[in-house]
Amino acid sequence: MTDTFRLDLETIRERARQHMDEGPVTSTYSADRDTILKLLNDALATELVCTLRYKRHYFMAKGINSEAVADEFAQHAAEEQQHADQLAQRIVQLGGSPDFAPAGLASRAHSEYVEGETLTEMIRENLVAERIAIDTYREIVKYIGDKDPTTRRIFEEILAVEEEHADDMADLLEERA
């Protein structure tokens, strides 16, 4: 027995003409949009806090071999900002508003903004933050499942970069031991 794939184009075309003000969100979107928007905005806050922490660490890095570590911090800051931009864009696509309000940023973020005094403390705090992002993004990916493949894919792509960041920070910590 062969499973045959068929599209009901007439129905799809008819549905496409309904609720056009919702843009890419069609009647087959099965996720709870309010929950997805909250998850995206909380992740946006997380990425913004990480960007700010990495930027501070870039400027505050001092000591032997600090230049290479500072360069790593700067690269990670840029990548975290890219993640924030991706998340904000997806929020808008889903009909939401990205929450960039500074007042609640820290309370909405998964990770904390910890300054660190020494280069080793900065590296350690960045590793902790990356590990928090990894775990929370994995949970979000599991929750979303097949209900919103585009948002899930965005989180999966960001998760892969966060894992690279954690690996980089772990390597830097090991070099300093």
PDB file of C-alpha atoms in Angstrom, residues 16-95:
ATOM      1  CA  ALA A  16      -5.703  31.973   1.707  1.00  0.00           C
ATOM      2  CA  ARG A  17      -8.189  34.697   0.776  1.00  0.00           C
ATOM      3  CA  GLN A  18      -9.682  34.773   4.277  1.00  0.00           C
ATOM      4  CA  HIS A  19      -8.189  36.792   7.151  1.00  0.00           C
ATOM      5  CA  MET A  20      -5.471  38.248   4.940  1.00  0.00           C
ATOM      6  CA  ASP A  21      -4.748  40.871   7.607  1.00  0.00           C
ATOM      7  CA  GLU A  22      -3.068  38.088   9.620  1.00  0.00           C
ATOM      8  CA  GLY A  23      -0.247  37.822   7.087  1.00  0.00           C
ATOM      9  CA  PRO A  24       1.635  34.536   7.406  1.00  0.00           C
ATOM     10  CA  VAL A  25      -0.610  33.227  10.214  1.00  0.00           C
ATOM     11  CA  THR A  26      -3.112  31.036   8.393  1.00  0.00           C
ATOM     12  CA  SER A  27      -5.957  28.873   9.678  1.00  0.00           C
ATOM     13  CA  THR A  28      -3.585  25.884   9.831  1.00  0.00           C
ATOM     14  CA  TYR A  29      -1.373  27.611  12.440  1.00  0.00           C
ATOM     15  CA  SER A  30      -1.951  25.374  15.467  1.00  0.00           C
ATOM     16  CA  ALA A  31       0.138  27.000  18.210  1.00  0.00           C
ATOM     17  CA  ASP A  32      -1.254  29.251  20.927  1.00  0.00           C
ATOM     18  CA  ARG A  33      -0.071  32.530  19.437  1.00  0.00           C
ATOM     19  CA  ASP A  34      -0.152  34.422  22.761  1.00  0.00           C
ATOM     20  CA  THR A  35       2.089  31.802  24.381  1.00  0.00           C
ATOM     21  CA  ILE A  36       4.479  31.776  21.416  1.00  0.00           C
ATOM     22  CA  LEU A  37       4.689  35.577  21.483  1.00  0.00           C
ATOM     23  CA  LYS A  38       5.491  35.503  25.225  1.00  0.00           C
ATOM     24  CA  LEU A  39       8.187  32.865  24.677  1.00  0.00           C
ATOM     25  CA  LEU A  40       9.657  34.937  21.850  1.00  0.00           C
ATOM     26  CA  ASN A  41       9.604  38.162  23.886  1.00  0.00           C
ATOM     27  CA  ASP A  42      11.210  36.452  26.893  1.00  0.00           C
ATOM     28  CA  ALA A  43      13.908  35.042  24.601  1.00  0.00           C
ATOM     29  CA  LEU A  44      14.325  38.517  23.095  1.00  0.00           C
ATOM     30  CA  ALA A  45      14.962  39.887  26.597  1.00  0.00           C
ATOM     31  CA  THR A  46      17.450  37.059  27.213  1.00  0.00           C
ATOM     32  CA  GLU A  47      19.377  37.840  24.038  1.00  0.00           C
ATOM     33  CA  LEU A  48      19.443  41.574  24.782  1.00  0.00           C
ATOM     34  CA  VAL A  49      20.748  40.972  28.315  1.00  0.00           C
ATOM     35  CA  CYS A  50      23.402  38.638  26.894  1.00  0.00           C
ATOM     36  CA  THR A  51      24.382  41.242  24.309  1.00  0.00           C
ATOM     37  CA  LEU A  52      24.792  43.881  27.013  1.00  0.00           C
ATOM     38  CA  ARG A  53      26.761  41.562  29.304  1.00  0.00           C
ATOM     39  CA  TYR A  54      29.134  40.523  26.504  1.00  0.00           C
ATOM     40  CA  LYS A  55      29.593  44.166  25.458  1.00  0.00           C
ATOM     41  CA  ARG A  56      30.481  45.179  29.011  1.00  0.00           C
ATOM     42  CA  HIS A  57      32.895  42.271  29.311  1.00  0.00           C
ATOM     43  CA  TYR A  58      34.494  43.242  25.999  1.00  0.00           C
ATOM     44  CA  PHE A  59      35.251  46.730  27.287  1.00  0.00           C
ATOM     45  CA  MET A  60      36.254  45.601  30.795  1.00  0.00           C
ATOM     46  CA  ALA A  61      38.567  42.718  29.790  1.00  0.00           C
ATOM     47  CA  LYS A  62      42.029  43.384  31.208  1.00  0.00           C
ATOM     48  CA  GLY A  63      45.150  41.391  31.904  1.00  0.00           C
ATOM     49  CA  ILE A  64      47.398  38.876  30.206  1.00  0.00           C
ATOM     50  CA  ASN A  65      45.831  37.396  27.066  1.00  0.00           C
ATOM     51  CA  SER A  66      42.781  39.594  27.552  1.00  0.00           C
ATOM     52  CA  GLU A  67      42.778  40.799  23.948  1.00  0.00           C
ATOM     53  CA  ALA A  68      41.858  37.375  22.527  1.00  0.00           C
ATOM     54  CA  VAL A  69      39.173  36.900  25.189  1.00  0.00           C
ATOM     55  CA  ALA A  70      37.805  40.400  24.555  1.00  0.00           C
ATOM     56  CA  ASP A  71      37.603  39.637  20.846  1.00  0.00           C
ATOM     57  CA  GLU A  72      35.594  36.501  21.667  1.00  0.00           C
ATOM     58  CA  PHE A  73      33.257  38.584  23.847  1.00  0.00           C
ATOM     59  CA  ALA A  74      32.767  41.081  20.999  1.00  0.00           C
ATOM     60  CA  GLN A  75      31.963  38.328  18.510  1.00  0.00           C
ATOM     61  CA  HIS A  76      29.454  36.765  20.895  1.00  0.00           C
ATOM     62  CA  ALA A  77      27.831  40.149  21.547  1.00  0.00           C
ATOM     63  CA  ALA A  78      27.285  40.612  17.811  1.00  0.00           C
ATOM     64  CA  GLU A  79      25.804  37.135  17.466  1.00  0.00           C
ATOM     65  CA  GLU A  80      23.488  37.647  20.454  1.00  0.00           C
ATOM     66  CA  GLN A  81      22.287  40.887  18.838  1.00  0.00           C
ATOM     67  CA  GLN A  82      21.571  38.962  15.629  1.00  0.00           C
ATOM     68  CA  HIS A  83      19.502  36.507  17.656  1.00  0.00           C
ATOM     69  CA  ALA A  84      17.554  39.387  19.200  1.00  0.00           C
ATOM     70  CA  ASP A  85      16.864  40.766  15.729  1.00  0.00           C
ATOM     71  CA  GLN A  86      15.651  37.367  14.467  1.00  0.00           C
ATOM     72  CA  LEU A  87      13.318  37.002  17.448  1.00  0.00           C
ATOM     73  CA  ALA A  88      11.950  40.536  17.066  1.00  0.00           C
ATOM     74  CA  GLN A  89      11.298  39.937  13.378  1.00  0.00           C
ATOM     75  CA  ARG A  90       9.397  36.709  14.143  1.00  0.00           C
ATOM     76  CA  ILE A  91       7.319  38.474  16.808  1.00  0.00           C
ATOM     77  CA  VAL A  92       6.233  41.038  14.219  1.00  0.00           C
ATOM     78  CA  GLN A  93       5.489  38.306  11.640  1.00  0.00           C
ATOM     79  CA  LEU A  94       3.136  36.700  14.161  1.00  0.00           C
ATOM     80  CA  GLY A  95       1.321  39.985  14.721  1.00  0.00           C
TER      81      GLY A  95
END
